[in-house]
Amino acid sequence: MSDLMTTRAALQETMTFLGAIASGMEEAIGESANSITYLAGKRLGMQFSADIRKTDDVEEALAAVRTVLQDNNCLWHFETFQAHDRPALIQATDNGDEDIHLVFRDCMIRQSLFRFGHHQKGSLCTMMFGFFSGALLNVMGVDSTLEIMHAGENACLKRLVIHKKREEKP
């Protein structure tokens, strides 16, 4: 077996164990599990991206996050997605934020959830949202929100909202 296959198999076994922990945590403490895993993911995202180059450009920031994930052996492969009815890849929201859609095709969390038999959109997915928020905070200096639009067996479609800095009112 190749080194990559061995590494991936070990990672999958670890993620299956993590799926069991997440399931137990969600059952024991309920909705609070999402807050805990979000904060843990955000801290991890900030740690992994501490030395990353800063940018205000969303596409450059996503490339930086992709590099951070790869450099840390995290199998969360994603790409931008522009639906046929969206006039632009990155769109401004009504309140001035930026909105972009992402497709996650090879996600170690989704694969682990299926292997364990655990549902999507739970605390492990929330951990990934936190990771993105932490990494993008370091890269762009602003908060962000990642939300699931569609969770599927082969891919998930997510909406990333970059919250732009607002002028403080005196």
Tab-separated table of N, CA and C in Angstrom:
chain	number	residue	atom	x	y	z
A	1	MET	N	0.845	-1.172	0.000
A	1	MET	CA	0.000	0.000	0.000
A	1	MET	C	0.895	1.241	0.000
A	2	SER	N	0.535	2.248	-0.771
A	2	SER	CA	1.335	3.460	-0.863
A	2	SER	C	1.257	4.248	0.435
A	3	ASP	N	2.229	5.166	0.616
A	3	ASP	CA	2.250	6.009	1.808
A	3	ASP	C	0.978	6.839	1.929
A	4	LEU	N	0.494	7.351	0.792
A	4	LEU	CA	-0.726	8.153	0.810
A	4	LEU	C	-1.917	7.316	1.257
A	5	MET	N	-2.016	6.112	0.745
A	5	MET	CA	-3.132	5.239	1.122
A	5	MET	C	-3.052	4.866	2.603
A	6	THR	N	-1.848	4.601	3.103
A	6	THR	CA	-1.671	4.268	4.511
A	6	THR	C	-2.047	5.443	5.391
A	7	THR	N	-1.581	6.641	5.003
A	7	THR	CA	-1.910	7.849	5.760
A	7	THR	C	-3.400	8.099	5.750
A	8	ARG	N	-4.018	7.961	4.591
A	8	ARG	CA	-5.464	8.199	4.480
A	8	ARG	C	-6.240	7.178	5.310
A	9	ALA	N	-5.830	5.929	5.290
A	9	ALA	CA	-6.518	4.896	6.074
A	9	ALA	C	-6.414	5.200	7.565
A	10	ALA	N	-5.236	5.626	8.019
A	10	ALA	CA	-5.060	5.975	9.432
A	10	ALA	C	-5.926	7.173	9.797
A	11	LEU	N	-5.982	8.152	8.911
A	11	LEU	CA	-6.806	9.333	9.145
A	11	LEU	C	-8.277	8.940	9.226
A	12	GLN	N	-8.729	8.078	8.333
A	12	GLN	CA	-10.130	7.655	8.337
A	12	GLN	C	-10.472	6.925	9.630
A	13	GLU	N	-9.573	6.090	10.123
A	13	GLU	CA	-9.832	5.384	11.384
A	13	GLU	C	-9.952	6.384	12.530
A	14	THR	N	-9.085	7.382	12.542
A	14	THR	CA	-9.141	8.419	13.568
A	14	THR	C	-10.435	9.208	13.458
A	15	MET	N	-10.835	9.553	12.233
A	15	MET	CA	-12.058	10.309	12.028
A	15	MET	C	-13.290	9.485	12.401
A	16	THR	N	-13.255	8.168	12.218
A	16	THR	CA	-14.366	7.316	12.638
A	16	THR	C	-14.510	7.379	14.150
A	17	PHE	N	-13.390	7.346	14.849
A	17	PHE	CA	-13.381	7.478	16.302
A	17	PHE	C	-13.942	8.843	16.701
A	18	LEU	N	-13.531	9.886	15.990
A	18	LEU	CA	-14.029	11.234	16.260
A	18	LEU	C	-15.537	11.317	16.024
A	19	GLY	N	-16.025	10.618	15.012
A	19	GLY	CA	-17.468	10.561	14.763
A	19	GLY	C	-18.217	9.959	15.935
A	20	ALA	N	-17.654	8.915	16.524
A	20	ALA	CA	-18.286	8.290	17.693
A	20	ALA	C	-18.295	9.262	18.876
A	21	ILE	N	-17.199	9.990	19.067
A	21	ILE	CA	-17.137	10.976	20.154
A	21	ILE	C	-18.167	12.081	19.925
A	22	ALA	N	-18.238	12.583	18.686
A	22	ALA	CA	-19.189	13.648	18.375
A	22	ALA	C	-20.623	13.180	18.624
A	23	SER	N	-20.933	11.970	18.228
A	23	SER	CA	-22.278	11.439	18.434
A	23	SER	C	-22.609	11.381	19.917
A	24	GLY	N	-21.689	10.885	20.709
A	24	GLY	CA	-21.914	10.815	22.156
A	24	GLY	C	-22.033	12.192	22.782
A	25	MET	N	-21.196	13.129	22.334
A	25	MET	CA	-21.226	14.483	22.873
A	25	MET	C	-22.560	15.157	22.529
A	26	GLU	N	-23.020	15.004	21.294
A	26	GLU	CA	-24.291	15.603	20.889
A	26	GLU	C	-25.445	15.024	21.700
A	27	GLU	N	-25.393	13.720	21.950
A	27	GLU	CA	-26.447	13.079	22.723
A	27	GLU	C	-26.424	13.535	24.179
A	28	ALA	N	-25.213	13.686	24.728
A	28	ALA	CA	-25.086	14.036	26.139
A	28	ALA	C	-25.379	15.503	26.430
A	29	ILE	N	-24.897	16.415	25.573
A	29	ILE	CA	-25.052	17.839	25.902
A	29	ILE	C	-25.920	18.606	24.919
A	30	GLY	N	-26.396	17.968	23.879
A	30	GLY	CA	-27.328	18.598	22.955
A	30	GLY	C	-26.699	19.677	22.093
A	31	GLU	N	-27.436	20.767	21.903
A	31	GLU	CA	-27.029	21.852	21.000
A	31	GLU	C	-25.700	22.501	21.390
A	32	SER	N	-25.318	22.431	22.641
A	32	SER	CA	-24.051	23.019	23.081
A	32	SER	C	-22.854	22.386	22.379
A	33	ALA	N	-23.030	21.179	21.886
A	33	ALA	CA	-21.936	20.501	21.180
A	33	ALA	C	-21.491	21.315	19.974
A	34	ASN	N	-22.442	21.942	19.274
A	34	ASN	CA	-22.091	22.747	18.107
A	34	ASN	C	-21.235	23.942	18.489
A	35	SER	N	-21.549	24.592	19.589
A	35	SER	CA	-20.760	25.746	20.037
A	35	SER	C	-19.340	25.328	20.408
A	36	ILE	N	-19.233	24.218	21.081
A	36	ILE	CA	-17.919	23.729	21.502
A	36	ILE	C	-17.054	23.389	20.293
A	37	THR	N	-17.620	22.657	19.345
A	37	THR	CA	-16.818	22.256	18.184
A	37	THR	C	-16.523	23.439	17.272
A	38	TYR	N	-17.449	24.407	17.186
A	38	TYR	CA	-17.189	25.616	16.392
A	38	TYR	C	-15.974	26.352	16.957
A	39	LEU	N	-15.963	26.563	18.263
A	39	LEU	CA	-14.845	27.276	18.885
A	39	LEU	C	-13.528	26.502	18.756
A	40	ALA	N	-13.598	25.183	18.879
A	40	ALA	CA	-12.387	24.366	18.707
A	40	ALA	C	-11.883	24.471	17.270
A	41	GLY	N	-12.789	24.411	16.302
A	41	GLY	CA	-12.399	24.548	14.897
A	41	GLY	C	-11.835	25.924	14.606
A	42	LYS	N	-12.432	26.959	15.175
A	42	LYS	CA	-11.947	28.326	14.945
A	42	LYS	C	-10.533	28.494	15.496
A	43	ARG	N	-10.296	27.971	16.684
A	43	ARG	CA	-8.958	28.040	17.276
A	43	ARG	C	-7.949	27.292	16.396
A	44	LEU	N	-8.334	26.130	15.901
A	44	LEU	CA	-7.451	25.351	15.035
A	44	LEU	C	-7.164	26.101	13.734
A	45	GLY	N	-8.207	26.675	13.132
A	45	GLY	CA	-8.027	27.458	11.912
A	45	GLY	C	-7.088	28.632	12.122
A	46	MET	N	-7.197	29.290	13.261
A	46	MET	CA	-6.314	30.425	13.560
A	46	MET	C	-4.880	29.959	13.797
A	47	GLN	N	-4.716	28.834	14.474
A	47	GLN	CA	-3.373	28.301	14.726
A	47	GLN	C	-2.701	27.878	13.425
A	48	PHE	N	-3.418	27.140	12.592
A	48	PHE	CA	-2.844	26.644	11.346
A	48	PHE	C	-2.498	27.773	10.380
A	49	SER	N	-3.228	28.876	10.446
A	49	SER	CA	-3.024	29.970	9.492
A	49	SER	C	-2.294	31.170	10.091
A	50	ALA	N	-1.672	30.985	11.226
A	50	ALA	CA	-1.053	32.112	11.948
A	50	ALA	C	-0.039	32.881	11.102
A	51	ASP	N	0.717	32.202	10.257
A	51	ASP	CA	1.776	32.857	9.487
A	51	ASP	C	1.403	33.088	8.028
A	52	ILE	N	0.136	33.041	7.723
A	52	ILE	CA	-0.312	33.136	6.331
A	52	ILE	C	-0.277	34.586	5.843
A	53	ARG	N	-0.073	34.736	4.550
A	53	ARG	CA	-0.071	36.070	3.930
A	53	ARG	C	-1.487	36.637	3.968
A	54	LYS	N	-1.599	37.910	4.287
A	54	LYS	CA	-2.896	38.590	4.395
A	54	LYS	C	-3.352	39.100	3.030
A	55	THR	N	-4.680	39.124	2.830
A	55	THR	CA	-5.263	39.648	1.597
A	55	THR	C	-6.701	40.066	1.855
A	56	ASP	N	-7.202	40.980	1.042
A	56	ASP	CA	-8.610	41.378	1.082
A	56	ASP	C	-9.420	40.682	-0.010
A	57	ASP	N	-8.740	39.996	-0.918
A	57	ASP	CA	-9.382	39.337	-2.051
A	57	ASP	C	-9.906	37.960	-1.621
A	58	VAL	N	-11.198	37.731	-1.824
A	58	VAL	CA	-11.833	36.485	-1.380
A	58	VAL	C	-11.205	35.266	-2.053
A	59	GLU	N	-11.001	35.319	-3.362
A	59	GLU	CA	-10.438	34.159	-4.060
A	59	GLU	C	-9.003	33.861	-3.607
A	60	GLU	N	-8.202	34.900	-3.379
A	60	GLU	CA	-6.845	34.701	-2.855
A	60	GLU	C	-6.903	34.118	-1.446
A	61	ALA	N	-7.846	34.601	-0.642
A	61	ALA	CA	-7.994	34.092	0.726
A	61	ALA	C	-8.375	32.615	0.717
A	62	LEU	N	-9.266	32.227	-0.190
A	62	LEU	CA	-9.654	30.821	-0.287
A	62	LEU	C	-8.481	29.958	-0.742
A	63	ALA	N	-7.666	30.477	-1.644
A	63	ALA	CA	-6.458	29.745	-2.059
A	63	ALA	C	-5.520	29.568	-0.874
A	64	ALA	N	-5.420	30.592	-0.030
A	64	ALA	CA	-4.564	30.509	1.162
A	64	ALA	C	-5.105	29.457	2.136
A	65	VAL	N	-6.421	29.429	2.330
A	65	VAL	CA	-7.027	28.431	3.219
A	65	VAL	C	-6.800	27.036	2.652
A	66	ARG	N	-6.944	26.880	1.348
A	66	ARG	CA	-6.689	25.584	0.697
A	66	ARG	C	-5.257	25.123	0.974
A	67	THR	N	-4.301	26.041	0.875
A	67	THR	CA	-2.897	25.717	1.144
A	67	THR	C	-2.694	25.321	2.605
A	68	VAL	N	-3.323	26.053	3.512
A	68	VAL	CA	-3.227	25.731	4.944
A	68	VAL	C	-3.750	24.318	5.193
A	69	LEU	N	-4.880	23.988	4.596
A	69	LEU	CA	-5.434	22.651	4.765
A	69	LEU	C	-4.482	21.582	4.234
A	70	GLN	N	-3.972	21.786	3.038
A	70	GLN	CA	-3.057	20.812	2.437
A	70	GLN	C	-1.779	20.678	3.254
A	71	ASP	N	-1.224	21.796	3.689
A	71	ASP	CA	0.015	21.761	4.466
A	71	ASP	C	-0.144	21.030	5.788
A	72	ASN	N	-1.369	20.956	6.287
A	72	ASN	CA	-1.639	20.298	7.567
A	72	ASN	C	-2.363	18.965	7.396
A	73	ASN	N	-2.295	18.424	6.163
A	73	ASN	CA	-2.842	17.098	5.853
A	73	ASN	C	-4.328	16.966	6.164
A	74	CYS	N	-5.080	18.039	5.982
A	74	CYS	CA	-6.527	18.012	6.175
A	74	CYS	C	-7.188	17.781	4.821
A	75	LEU	N	-7.986	16.749	4.715
A	75	LEU	CA	-8.609	16.378	3.455
A	75	LEU	C	-9.988	17.026	3.324
A	76	TRP	N	-9.996	18.333	3.189
A	76	TRP	CA	-11.217	19.093	2.965
A	76	TRP	C	-11.042	19.818	1.650
A	77	HIS	N	-11.163	19.103	0.569
A	77	HIS	CA	-10.980	19.693	-0.751
A	77	HIS	C	-12.249	20.426	-1.153
A	78	PHE	N	-12.083	21.661	-1.556
A	78	PHE	CA	-13.235	22.462	-1.953
A	78	PHE	C	-12.889	23.281	-3.175
A	79	GLU	N	-13.931	23.726	-3.845
A	79	GLU	CA	-13.758	24.592	-5.010
A	79	GLU	C	-14.914	25.583	-5.034
A	80	THR	N	-14.698	26.694	-5.691
A	80	THR	CA	-15.772	27.671	-5.826
A	80	THR	C	-16.793	27.154	-6.823
A	81	PHE	N	-18.023	27.642	-6.702
A	81	PHE	CA	-19.096	27.194	-7.578
A	81	PHE	C	-19.976	28.384	-7.924
A	82	GLN	N	-20.190	28.585	-9.207
A	82	GLN	CA	-21.085	29.636	-9.665
A	82	GLN	C	-22.253	28.992	-10.393
A	83	ALA	N	-23.412	29.038	-9.768
A	83	ALA	CA	-24.613	28.483	-10.387
A	83	ALA	C	-24.990	29.298	-11.614
A	84	HIS	N	-25.715	28.692	-12.523
A	84	HIS	CA	-26.083	29.348	-13.784
A	84	HIS	C	-26.900	30.621	-13.569
A	85	ASP	N	-27.605	30.710	-12.441
A	85	ASP	CA	-28.448	31.885	-12.208
A	85	ASP	C	-27.785	32.951	-11.338
A	86	ARG	N	-26.498	32.763	-11.033
A	86	ARG	CA	-25.747	33.781	-10.278
A	86	ARG	C	-24.957	34.623	-11.268
A	87	PRO	N	-25.142	35.927	-11.252
A	87	PRO	CA	-24.440	36.778	-12.217
A	87	PRO	C	-22.930	36.851	-12.001
A	88	ALA	N	-22.478	36.563	-10.775
A	88	ALA	CA	-21.044	36.632	-10.486
A	88	ALA	C	-20.684	35.566	-9.455
A	89	LEU	N	-19.436	35.164	-9.462
A	89	LEU	CA	-18.958	34.182	-8.496
A	89	LEU	C	-19.093	34.729	-7.079
A	90	ILE	N	-18.655	35.961	-6.886
A	90	ILE	CA	-18.732	36.620	-5.589
A	90	ILE	C	-19.778	37.718	-5.701
A	91	GLN	N	-20.759	37.668	-4.826
A	91	GLN	CA	-21.833	38.649	-4.876
A	91	GLN	C	-21.893	39.440	-3.577
A	92	ALA	N	-22.279	40.687	-3.674
A	92	ALA	CA	-22.497	41.514	-2.488
A	92	ALA	C	-23.890	41.207	-1.939
A	93	THR	N	-23.985	41.137	-0.623
A	93	THR	CA	-25.287	40.943	0.013
A	93	THR	C	-25.916	42.312	0.252
A	94	ASP	N	-27.144	42.323	0.718
A	94	ASP	CA	-27.848	43.581	0.969
A	94	ASP	C	-27.142	44.466	1.995
A	95	ASN	N	-26.420	43.852	2.931
A	95	ASN	CA	-25.748	44.656	3.950
A	95	ASN	C	-24.257	44.884	3.668
A	96	GLY	N	-23.818	44.591	2.438
A	96	GLY	CA	-22.449	44.893	2.033
A	96	GLY	C	-21.437	43.785	2.247
A	97	ASP	N	-21.875	42.639	2.752
A	97	ASP	CA	-20.970	41.502	2.896
A	97	ASP	C	-20.742	40.868	1.529
A	98	GLU	N	-19.832	39.889	1.462
A	98	GLU	CA	-19.591	39.159	0.219
A	98	GLU	C	-20.010	37.710	0.395
A	99	ASP	N	-20.598	37.140	-0.646
A	99	ASP	CA	-21.185	35.818	-0.620
A	99	ASP	C	-20.599	35.011	-1.773
A	100	ILE	N	-20.136	33.785	-1.471
A	100	ILE	CA	-19.593	32.895	-2.496
A	100	ILE	C	-20.015	31.468	-2.149
A	101	HIS	N	-20.269	30.659	-3.168
A	101	HIS	CA	-20.649	29.260	-2.942
A	101	HIS	C	-19.419	28.368	-3.112
A	102	LEU	N	-19.329	27.352	-2.263
A	102	LEU	CA	-18.231	26.394	-2.297
A	102	LEU	C	-18.791	24.977	-2.359
A	103	VAL	N	-18.121	24.128	-3.115
A	103	VAL	CA	-18.474	22.711	-3.190
A	103	VAL	C	-17.348	21.918	-2.535
A	104	PHE	N	-17.721	21.058	-1.608
A	104	PHE	CA	-16.770	20.165	-0.936
A	104	PHE	C	-17.041	18.761	-1.455
A	105	ARG	N	-16.115	18.247	-2.268
A	105	ARG	CA	-16.311	16.922	-2.865
A	105	ARG	C	-15.627	15.825	-2.050
A	106	ASP	N	-14.425	16.064	-1.597
A	106	ASP	CA	-13.664	15.063	-0.844
A	106	ASP	C	-13.491	15.596	0.568
A	107	CYS	N	-14.420	15.268	1.429
A	107	CYS	CA	-14.429	15.811	2.786
A	107	CYS	C	-14.229	14.675	3.778
A	108	MET	N	-13.160	14.759	4.570
A	108	MET	CA	-12.878	13.696	5.525
A	108	MET	C	-13.970	13.590	6.586
A	109	ILE	N	-14.629	14.688	6.888
A	109	ILE	CA	-15.705	14.646	7.877
A	109	ILE	C	-16.912	13.901	7.314
A	110	ARG	N	-17.349	14.261	6.109
A	110	ARG	CA	-18.506	13.592	5.516
A	110	ARG	C	-18.241	12.091	5.379
A	111	GLN	N	-17.056	11.736	4.931
A	111	GLN	CA	-16.734	10.321	4.764
A	111	GLN	C	-16.765	9.589	6.102
A	112	SER	N	-16.265	10.240	7.136
A	112	SER	CA	-16.277	9.626	8.466
A	112	SER	C	-17.689	9.483	9.004
A	113	LEU	N	-18.515	10.492	8.764
A	113	LEU	CA	-19.898	10.423	9.229
A	113	LEU	C	-20.624	9.266	8.570
A	114	PHE	N	-20.422	9.071	7.273
A	114	PHE	CA	-21.070	7.961	6.585
A	114	PHE	C	-20.540	6.623	7.077
A	115	ARG	N	-19.251	6.572	7.317
A	115	ARG	CA	-18.661	5.321	7.775
A	115	ARG	C	-19.173	4.961	9.163
A	116	PHE	N	-19.357	5.959	10.014
A	116	PHE	CA	-19.861	5.742	11.366
A	116	PHE	C	-21.375	5.598	11.385
A	117	GLY	N	-22.051	6.087	10.348
A	117	GLY	CA	-23.502	6.056	10.315
A	117	GLY	C	-24.122	7.227	11.062
A	118	HIS	N	-23.415	8.344	11.106
A	118	HIS	CA	-23.863	9.530	11.831
A	118	HIS	C	-24.384	10.548	10.823
A	119	HIS	N	-25.328	11.372	11.234
A	119	HIS	CA	-25.942	12.338	10.318
A	119	HIS	C	-25.014	13.528	10.036
A	120	GLN	N	-25.221	14.140	8.873
A	120	GLN	CA	-24.492	15.350	8.506
A	120	GLN	C	-25.133	16.551	9.193
A	121	LYS	N	-24.472	17.681	9.106
A	121	LYS	CA	-24.929	18.965	9.649
A	121	LYS	C	-24.840	19.028	11.169
A	122	GLY	N	-24.052	18.162	11.770
A	122	GLY	CA	-23.905	18.160	13.220
A	122	GLY	C	-22.626	18.856	13.666
A	123	SER	N	-22.148	18.445	14.821
A	123	SER	CA	-21.025	19.134	15.459
A	123	SER	C	-19.717	19.024	14.673
A	124	LEU	N	-19.496	17.925	13.961
A	124	LEU	CA	-18.254	17.835	13.179
A	124	LEU	C	-18.277	18.793	11.998
A	125	CYS	N	-19.440	18.955	11.373
A	125	CYS	CA	-19.555	19.946	10.290
A	125	CYS	C	-19.364	21.346	10.862
A	126	THR	N	-19.913	21.586	12.042
A	126	THR	CA	-19.772	22.889	12.688
A	126	THR	C	-18.306	23.174	13.001
A	127	MET	N	-17.541	22.139	13.317
A	127	MET	CA	-16.113	22.321	13.549
A	127	MET	C	-15.437	22.865	12.293
A	128	MET	N	-15.830	22.366	11.137
A	128	MET	CA	-15.256	22.856	9.884
A	128	MET	C	-15.632	24.316	9.655
A	129	PHE	N	-16.863	24.693	9.998
A	129	PHE	CA	-17.271	26.090	9.858
A	129	PHE	C	-16.360	26.975	10.707
A	130	GLY	N	-16.082	26.523	11.920
A	130	GLY	CA	-15.183	27.260	12.801
A	130	GLY	C	-13.787	27.357	12.230
A	131	PHE	N	-13.304	26.264	11.630
A	131	PHE	CA	-11.972	26.278	11.018
A	131	PHE	C	-11.889	27.370	9.952
A	132	PHE	N	-12.875	27.414	9.077
A	132	PHE	CA	-12.882	28.427	8.021
A	132	PHE	C	-12.939	29.828	8.615
A	133	SER	N	-13.762	30.002	9.629
A	133	SER	CA	-13.894	31.314	10.260
A	133	SER	C	-12.557	31.758	10.857
A	134	GLY	N	-11.874	30.860	11.543
A	134	GLY	CA	-10.581	31.197	12.141
A	134	GLY	C	-9.509	31.484	11.110
A	135	ALA	N	-9.442	30.652	10.088
A	135	ALA	CA	-8.426	30.848	9.046
A	135	ALA	C	-8.683	32.143	8.280
A	136	LEU	N	-9.938	32.395	7.908
A	136	LEU	CA	-10.251	33.614	7.161
A	136	LEU	C	-10.089	34.857	8.028
A	137	LEU	N	-10.277	34.734	9.326
A	137	LEU	CA	-10.036	35.864	10.218
A	137	LEU	C	-8.562	36.261	10.165
A	138	ASN	N	-7.682	35.273	10.158
A	138	ASN	CA	-6.246	35.563	10.033
A	138	ASN	C	-5.890	36.114	8.661
A	139	VAL	N	-6.465	35.540	7.623
A	139	VAL	CA	-6.100	35.923	6.259
A	139	VAL	C	-6.683	37.280	5.876
A	140	MET	N	-7.963	37.495	6.192
A	140	MET	CA	-8.661	38.701	5.729
A	140	MET	C	-8.921	39.735	6.824
A	141	GLY	N	-8.788	39.319	8.080
A	141	GLY	CA	-9.030	40.243	9.181
A	141	GLY	C	-10.504	40.508	9.450
A	142	VAL	N	-11.385	39.669	8.942
A	142	VAL	CA	-12.832	39.830	9.153
A	142	VAL	C	-13.454	38.476	9.484
A	143	ASP	N	-14.642	38.531	10.092
A	143	ASP	CA	-15.374	37.309	10.400
A	143	ASP	C	-16.057	36.767	9.155
A	144	SER	N	-16.439	35.501	9.221
A	144	SER	CA	-17.140	34.857	8.116
A	144	SER	C	-18.101	33.820	8.669
A	145	THR	N	-19.018	33.411	7.835
A	145	THR	CA	-19.994	32.383	8.176
A	145	THR	C	-20.023	31.382	7.033
A	146	LEU	N	-19.980	30.102	7.372
A	146	LEU	CA	-20.089	29.041	6.380
A	146	LEU	C	-21.334	28.242	6.725
A	147	GLU	N	-22.253	28.133	5.789
A	147	GLU	CA	-23.507	27.423	6.061
A	147	GLU	C	-23.780	26.400	4.966
A	148	ILE	N	-24.381	25.303	5.368
A	148	ILE	CA	-24.710	24.236	4.427
A	148	ILE	C	-25.969	24.605	3.653
A	149	MET	N	-25.859	24.583	2.342
A	149	MET	CA	-27.031	24.758	1.483
A	149	MET	C	-27.578	23.392	1.080
A	150	HIS	N	-26.657	22.432	0.872
A	150	HIS	CA	-27.035	21.066	0.505
A	150	HIS	C	-25.966	20.121	1.037
A	151	ALA	N	-26.389	19.088	1.753
A	151	ALA	CA	-25.480	18.056	2.236
A	151	ALA	C	-25.826	16.764	1.508
A	152	GLY	N	-24.861	16.205	0.804
A	152	GLY	CA	-25.125	14.995	0.039
A	152	GLY	C	-24.057	13.945	0.249
A	153	GLU	N	-24.277	12.794	-0.352
A	153	GLU	CA	-23.339	11.687	-0.217
A	153	GLU	C	-22.026	11.937	-0.953
A	154	ASN	N	-22.095	12.633	-2.085
A	154	ASN	CA	-20.907	12.827	-2.906
A	154	ASN	C	-20.299	14.223	-2.801
A	155	ALA	N	-21.059	15.166	-2.329
A	155	ALA	CA	-20.568	16.535	-2.199
A	155	ALA	C	-21.534	17.347	-1.339
A	156	CYS	N	-21.014	18.426	-0.792
A	156	CYS	CA	-21.836	19.384	-0.058
A	156	CYS	C	-21.654	20.751	-0.700
A	157	LEU	N	-22.744	21.488	-0.789
A	157	LEU	CA	-22.714	22.852	-1.292
A	157	LEU	C	-22.886	23.772	-0.097
A	158	LYS	N	-21.960	24.724	0.036
A	158	LYS	CA	-21.990	25.622	1.182
A	158	LYS	C	-21.910	27.065	0.712
A	159	ARG	N	-22.461	27.938	1.513
A	159	ARG	CA	-22.450	29.377	1.242
A	159	ARG	C	-21.515	30.016	2.250
A	160	LEU	N	-20.490	30.674	1.736
A	160	LEU	CA	-19.540	31.387	2.582
A	160	LEU	C	-19.868	32.866	2.503
A	161	VAL	N	-20.095	33.483	3.649
A	161	VAL	CA	-20.352	34.914	3.723
A	161	VAL	C	-19.192	35.560	4.456
A	162	ILE	N	-18.531	36.485	3.774
A	162	ILE	CA	-17.432	37.249	4.357
A	162	ILE	C	-18.047	38.537	4.904
A	163	HIS	N	-17.990	38.703	6.214
A	163	HIS	CA	-18.580	39.877	6.855
A	163	HIS	C	-17.588	41.035	6.797
A	164	LYS	N	-17.915	42.020	6.020
A	164	LYS	CA	-17.036	43.174	5.827
A	164	LYS	C	-17.023	44.039	7.079
A	165	LYS	N	-15.911	44.718	7.282
A	165	LYS	CA	-15.799	45.637	8.424
A	165	LYS	C	-16.800	46.772	8.256
A	166	ARG	N	-17.434	47.098	9.334
A	166	ARG	CA	-18.411	48.180	9.328
A	166	ARG	C	-17.810	49.402	10.039
A	167	GLU	N	-18.189	50.554	9.572
A	167	GLU	CA	-17.772	51.791	10.228
A	167	GLU	C	-18.495	51.868	11.564
A	168	GLU	N	-17.734	52.146	12.612
A	168	GLU	CA	-18.361	52.291	13.934
A	168	GLU	C	-19.027	53.648	14.033
A	169	LYS	N	-20.224	53.660	14.601
A	169	LYS	CA	-20.957	54.907	14.787
A	169	LYS	C	-20.534	55.525	16.117
A	170	PRO	N	-20.304	56.845	16.128
A	170	PRO	CA	-19.878	57.495	17.387
A	170	PRO	C	-20.967	57.516	18.425
